Amino acid sequence: MNVQIEETWKQHLQGEFEKPYFGQLTDGVRREYAAGACYPPGKLIFNAFNLCPFDQVKVVIIGQDPYHEPGQAHGLSFSVQDGVAFPPSLQNIFKEIHDDLGTPMPTSGDLSRWARQGVLLLNATLTVRAHQANSHASLGWQHFTDAAIKALASSREHIVYMLWGGFARSKAAMIDRTRNLVLESVHPSPLSANRGGWFGQHQFSRCNQYLAQVGETPIEW
């Protein structure tokens, strides 16, 4: 199957494209997009991979599925396109970065700038039906995105995995903590963050300290 995805990721995930589930997944996604509005735009479904090649990944941030309202999703977890109001989770992410690092609050919610520095902004499910959160969770995307995490875990080391909330933290079993840094916290959504465990964790400075220790350039958050 000729999947349009960045070449280094294609090399590491080629076996997935040949599996029966991936053909079924592709057919299901095509049907959904043909039936009505879905996000992100088709050409941006693999945006997280295309902006952050396999060998350049330094940080992994796992989301659940794309934003489901018009103009928001563009294939990067927690990110929104320019001109779109920051969703509450993204507001809390930016607030914690400001409190942790003292950097100014950004004017854009487009996190492509992170992806190009080596931050894989990976949603476990890569598509969604308009106005219906988690509506594509049963299509089979998680087989594919779990394979991506496992490929990184088996072939790379010294990556920072930032696992926010119970769903993302469930992926921790795939990661060798002796070869990588795993930072876990509650989800940045107001419902979770306001109960404690998100603010004041200093995850972003801890991430950069680790990257510097292993000889990598820190992220400009």
Coordinates of C-alpha atoms in Angstrom, one line a residue, residues 40-143:
P40 CA -8.1 17.0 10.1
P41 CA -8.1 17.6 6.3
G42 CA -7.0 14.4 4.6
K43 CA -3.6 15.7 3.5
L44 CA -2.8 16.5 7.2
I45 CA -3.7 13.1 8.7
F46 CA 0.0 12.2 9.0
N47 CA 1.2 15.7 9.7
A48 CA 2.8 14.7 13.1
F49 CA 5.0 12.2 11.3
N50 CA 5.7 14.4 8.3
L51 CA 7.0 17.4 10.4
C52 CA 9.0 15.2 12.7
P53 CA 11.1 12.4 11.0
F54 CA 11.8 9.3 13.0
D55 CA 15.5 9.9 13.5
Q56 CA 14.8 13.5 14.7
V57 CA 12.3 12.7 17.5
K58 CA 13.5 14.0 20.8
V59 CA 10.1 14.4 22.7
V60 CA 6.8 12.5 22.3
I61 CA 3.5 14.1 23.5
I62 CA 0.5 11.8 23.2
G63 CA -3.0 13.1 22.7
Q64 CA -6.2 11.1 22.4
D65 CA -7.8 12.3 19.1
P66 CA -8.0 15.5 17.0
Y67 CA -10.1 18.5 17.9
H68 CA -13.5 18.1 16.3
E69 CA -14.7 21.6 15.5
P70 CA -14.1 23.4 12.1
G71 CA -10.7 24.9 11.5
Q72 CA -9.0 23.5 14.6
A73 CA -7.2 20.2 13.9
H74 CA -4.2 20.0 11.6
G75 CA -2.7 16.7 12.5
L76 CA -0.7 17.6 15.7
S77 CA -1.9 16.8 19.2
F78 CA -3.0 19.8 21.2
S79 CA -2.2 22.2 18.4
V80 CA -4.6 24.5 16.5
Q81 CA -4.2 26.4 13.3
D82 CA -3.3 30.1 13.4
G83 CA -6.2 32.4 14.2
V84 CA -8.0 29.8 16.2
A85 CA -8.8 30.5 19.9
F86 CA -6.7 28.3 22.2
P87 CA -8.7 25.4 23.6
P88 CA -8.6 25.1 27.4
S89 CA -6.0 22.3 27.5
L90 CA -3.7 24.3 25.3
Q91 CA -4.2 27.4 27.5
N92 CA -3.1 25.4 30.5
I93 CA -0.1 24.0 28.6
F94 CA 1.1 27.5 27.7
K95 CA 0.4 28.8 31.3
E96 CA 2.6 26.0 32.8
I97 CA 5.4 26.7 30.2
H98 CA 5.2 30.4 31.2
D99 CA 5.3 29.6 34.9
D100 CA 8.1 27.0 34.5
L101 CA 10.4 28.8 32.0
G102 CA 9.3 32.4 32.3
T103 CA 8.7 32.6 28.5
P104 CA 6.1 35.0 27.1
M105 CA 2.6 33.5 26.4
P106 CA 2.6 32.7 22.6
T107 CA 0.2 34.4 20.2
S108 CA -0.2 31.3 18.0
G109 CA -1.5 27.9 19.0
D110 CA 0.2 26.3 16.0
L111 CA 2.7 23.9 17.5
S112 CA 4.4 23.1 14.2
R113 CA 7.3 25.1 15.7
W114 CA 7.7 22.3 18.3
A115 CA 7.3 19.5 15.7
R116 CA 10.2 20.9 13.6
Q117 CA 12.4 20.8 16.7
G118 CA 11.8 17.1 17.2
V119 CA 8.5 17.0 19.2
L120 CA 6.3 14.2 18.0
L121 CA 2.7 15.5 18.7
L122 CA 1.0 12.2 18.3
N123 CA -2.8 11.6 18.7
A124 CA -3.6 7.9 19.4
T125 CA -6.5 8.3 16.9
L126 CA -5.6 10.4 13.9
T127 CA -9.0 11.3 12.6
V128 CA -12.4 12.3 14.0
R129 CA -16.0 13.0 12.8
A130 CA -17.1 16.6 13.1
H131 CA -18.6 17.6 16.5
Q132 CA -18.1 14.0 17.8
A133 CA -15.1 13.5 20.1
N134 CA -13.5 10.1 19.9
S135 CA -15.9 9.0 17.1
H136 CA -13.1 7.3 15.1
A137 CA -11.6 5.4 18.1
S138 CA -12.9 2.1 16.9
L139 CA -11.5 2.4 13.3
G140 CA -8.2 0.8 14.3
W141 CA -5.9 3.8 14.5
Q142 CA -4.5 2.8 17.8
H143 CA -2.9 -0.3 16.3

